[in-house]
Every structure is written in structure tokens, then in C-alpha cells.
Amino acid sequence: MGIGKKLREECGVFGAFSFSSSVVSYIYYGLQALQHRGQESAGIAVYNGEKVNFIKGLGLVTEVFAKENLKALEGRLGIGHVRYSTAGSKGIVNAQPLVANFRREYMAIAHNGNLVNAEELRISLEEEGRIFQTTSDTEIILHLIAKNFHKGLIQAIKESMREIEGSYSLVIMTDRKLIGVRDFHGIRPLCIGKKEDTYFISSESCAFDVIGAELIRDVEPGEIVVIDENGLTSYKDEVSEKKMPCVFEYIYFARPDSIMEGRNVYFARLEMGKMLARESPLEADLVVPVPDSGVAAARGYSIESGIPIGDGLIKNKYIGRTFIAPDQKEREIGVKIKLNVLKELVKGKRVVLIDDSIVRGTTMKRLVSLLKDGGAKEVHVRISSPPVKYPCYFGIDTPSRKELIGAKMSVEEIRRAIGADSLYFLSIEGLKRSLGFNSICTGCFDGNYPLEKIKEQVYNYEV
Ligand code: AMP
């Protein structure tokens, strides 16, 4: 596997187990609340007491499911998935949940994350004669659990966890059980919710609010949570690793109304904006957020600096995340149709333009020139995260180092490239202080990944 060539996935997972009622509508609405985590495909698998029925398709949750086909998915136990991956991996074959016939029963699995030893594992499983139907890492996990199943379900999962390396938040359905699993560092989020006699496992807590459930707690790093007719049981191995949740969830990926590790995402972003104003104060007339990703940080910047905030950029609500477009030309057109400048507001003003991150630099370059063309006197860019210098191996789609502007250029060179009057990125210390905890994966900013194997590969790799 060459660095930067690997397929990376960011997804949303959701599972439900009820003692009394059908769960399909909960899963449907749960997935809709997680739609920001993946728009490429959606799927739901439900066990109805006799067999597993499932529907998967390409597109948004509302496009894949209609009232009629949801009727075919009645049952008290089910899991769902929304998927987002980079170019080359599209296609229904990789859509999840993956459902397998197994020991005259079934097993279904949905995964958010990315394995870093997938290739080695796949080769060794193939050498044992196992056949794969997809190109996704998730099928490897399915095979490993099946292979070890004769030792008992929990032992099989534990042994699989010892073999796989990387990030994984899983919901699994087998043996009439709903199972949630989180990797040893807790890189991707996963939490438990409850409403009356129905339990839920979700990538984010915002899904619980939508269906009227209550957030109970996060699944702990290295924990296996089993929900069945006996209620909820937790299993944790003696192996304990440092908790290292992904910082990019707080910066960009998660929904602001989610709570992760006890920290509300919106307030974390607000604090990042305040910290940015403290680290890099300015004489300016107007704070302009990049909608929607820069909104919370821009409010924080405005509160701390006293500079008024205004909607200098207007967003077309019907355009999805432009970053997801597979090639550069499409991404550039995407930025143009997505955002327009409110000339009447920005004319003659010294603007502080705030976004959460710069990855390739496409968005910022375009926005600075939009604001200048719209009459802004000065455009000062403030970013509520440090420069992205390293790719993510754990599920966030930050591409190869060659494409990362922060890996190739100094801050001053980036400023020139995007045409801004000044540019400042939040420090890593400021970022951690805004979150209120230190133990967090900042690999994309400083190469400090929770896995030694990745650190070595990255440091030996030329930009
Ligand atoms: P770029 O134009 O490549 O510099 O991307 C930066 C913009 O994309 C910012 O507005 C971010 O909010 C957004 N962004 C950053 N990371 C991601 C990601 N992994 N997926 C989708 N959008 C992202």
C-alpha cells in the first residue's frame, strides 16, 4: 500500500435493539441525522426473528429508502450505515452494512474507520482460501470474526481486535445481539443511547436527539458492548491504550449538536474561535464566517474581539459538501455555485474571513477573491485549526501530502497563494486548550499518530 493511494472512509454507523417494537424507523431517522458523515451510499439491515432483510443503495438516505421499502425491514434488531469515501471506491458493492450468511444464521456489520494493516490481513486470509466480495476493509473484520467464532462471540471479536490495526467504530448484528465495538484508541466516535426499552449505538449523539433518545455514554476505547435479551453487557480487555479521539471530528466533521467525550462540538468550536482571536488579534470591521464550517468559530472570534459578525457569504443550501467531488475541476466549480458574496455588506470593509481548515487551499483562494471582487478593502484569513500537513490514516479524507497545501508551503507562501492580506492558523496548544483535553489525535497537523507504524512511514515519505 503506497501512502496516499489508500482508500479512506469516513462514515456514520447506527444500530438499534428493542425489547418490544420495530426499530427500522429509528434507524432511518438516525441515519438521516448522520447524513453529514457520508452521502455516497446508505443501507439498513434488520433481523426480523427469522432472517435478515436489507436494503442498500447509492445516494442519500432519502433517495435510497421510501416508505414502501422500509415496510420490508420490520424487526426489533437492526443496523445501518452511511458512507463517504474517496474516488475509485464508489459502487454498490462496497455499500454497507455487509450481510453474510453464517453458521446457518447471519452476521451483519457496519464500520466507520480505516484499517492500516488491511492489505496484509487480506492476503493472509486469501491464502487460507477465503474469498472476498468487496474491496473494503470491513469485510476483513467480518472474516476474522467468523474465523474465530468457534471460540465464542466475545472471544472472536477480542481476537479480531488484536489482529486489526487502525481505527474502527463498529456496529455488528449476529446471534440476536446488537454489538458496538470501538478501537483501542477510540479514534472514531461511538456512543450509546436509550429510549424506553430500546437501546441505540450511534456514531454521534445528534441522532439520539432526533428520535427522542437519551445519550447514556460513549463506548470506551477497546470496549465491546453487547445488547441482547439480557440488556447491556460491557466487555473490556486488559489491554489499555491511550485514548486518542480524532481532533478533526471537533474541528469539522461532527455535527455541532453532538456531544463527544462529554464535550459539545459547537462549544468546542466557539472556544477555538475565541482562542484564535486571542492568539491573533486584528484591527478590522467585520467577521465573515465561511458557511457552514466556519460559523461557530467566527462567532467565537467576534465575541472575543468585539468585531461584529455578518453574513458576507451566502450559501446555496442545496449543494452538498464540495470537498467530496472527486476531481479538482469539479471541486472548483463546486465552490462557485456553493457560495456567493453579499457585496452590499462587505464593500469597503476590512474583513476577517474565518473557516475551520485549509486542506488543498481551493476553497480559501476562491473565497478571498470573491470577497475582494465584491469590494472588501482587506481580507484577513483566520483558520480555527493548524495547517494540515499530514494525511489521515484513520478515516478523514485528507489526501496525499502532495495535495496538502500546508505540507508544501509555509504560512507566508499560503497567504500569497490564496491572495489574503494576512493569514493565521490556530496553534496546536490553543486547539487543545479549546477542547479542554490533551489526549487527542493530532496526526494530521504534527504527524503524531497513535500508531508507531504510521509515524515511521510518514517520516520516511517525501512530499
Ligand atoms: P480545501 O478547499 O481543500 O482547502 O478544503 C477546505 C474546506 O473543506 C474547508 O471549508 C473545510 O471546512 C472543508 N473540509 C476540510 N476537511 C474536509 C473533509 N475531510 N471532508 C470534507 N470537507 C472538508
Short mmCIF file of C-alpha atoms and ligand atoms in Angstrom, two decimals, residues 84 248 252-253 290 293 321 323-324 355-364 396-398, ligand 1:
data_model
loop_
_atom_site.label_atom_id
_atom_site.label_comp_id
_atom_site.label_asym_id
_atom_site.label_seq_id
_atom_site.Cartn_x
_atom_site.Cartn_y
_atom_site.Cartn_z
CA TYR A 84 -18.39 8.56 2.26
CA PHE A 248 -10.91 16.69 13.22
CA TYR A 252 -15.04 19.93 11.12
CA PHE A 253 -16.58 16.55 10.75
CA VAL A 290 -17.44 30.50 5.75
CA SER A 293 -17.93 25.07 8.52
CA ARG A 321 -20.01 19.20 0.64
CA PHE A 323 -14.75 18.68 -0.94
CA ILE A 324 -16.31 15.35 -1.79
CA ASP A 355 -13.01 28.87 8.27
CA ASP A 356 -12.26 25.68 10.17
CA SER A 357 -9.45 24.35 7.97
CA ILE A 358 -7.39 24.66 4.82
CA VAL A 359 -6.68 21.35 3.12
CA ARG A 360 -5.81 21.83 -0.54
CA GLY A 361 -6.39 25.59 -0.47
CA THR A 362 -9.04 25.55 -3.22
CA THR A 363 -11.88 26.95 -1.11
CA MET A 364 -9.93 29.77 0.51
CA ILE A 396 -10.74 11.52 7.48
CA ASP A 397 -10.35 12.23 3.80
CA THR A 398 -7.22 14.35 3.86
P1 AMP B 1 -9.76 22.91 0.63
O1 AMP B 1 -10.58 23.69 -0.30
O2 AMP B 1 -9.22 21.65 0.01
O3 AMP B 1 -8.68 23.71 1.30
O4 AMP B 1 -10.72 22.35 1.77
C1 AMP B 1 -11.06 23.16 2.85
C2 AMP B 1 -12.55 23.21 3.02
O5 AMP B 1 -13.09 21.87 3.03
C3 AMP B 1 -12.93 23.85 4.33
O6 AMP B 1 -14.04 24.71 4.10
C4 AMP B 1 -13.31 22.70 5.23
O7 AMP B 1 -14.42 23.04 6.03
C5 AMP B 1 -13.67 21.57 4.30
N1 AMP B 1 -13.08 20.26 4.71
C6 AMP B 1 -11.98 20.04 5.41
N2 AMP B 1 -11.75 18.71 5.57
C7 AMP B 1 -12.74 18.07 4.95
C8 AMP B 1 -13.08 16.68 4.74
N3 AMP B 1 -12.34 15.70 5.23
N4 AMP B 1 -14.19 16.40 4.03
C9 AMP B 1 -14.95 17.38 3.53
N5 AMP B 1 -14.67 18.70 3.68
C10 AMP B 1 -13.59 19.05 4.38
#
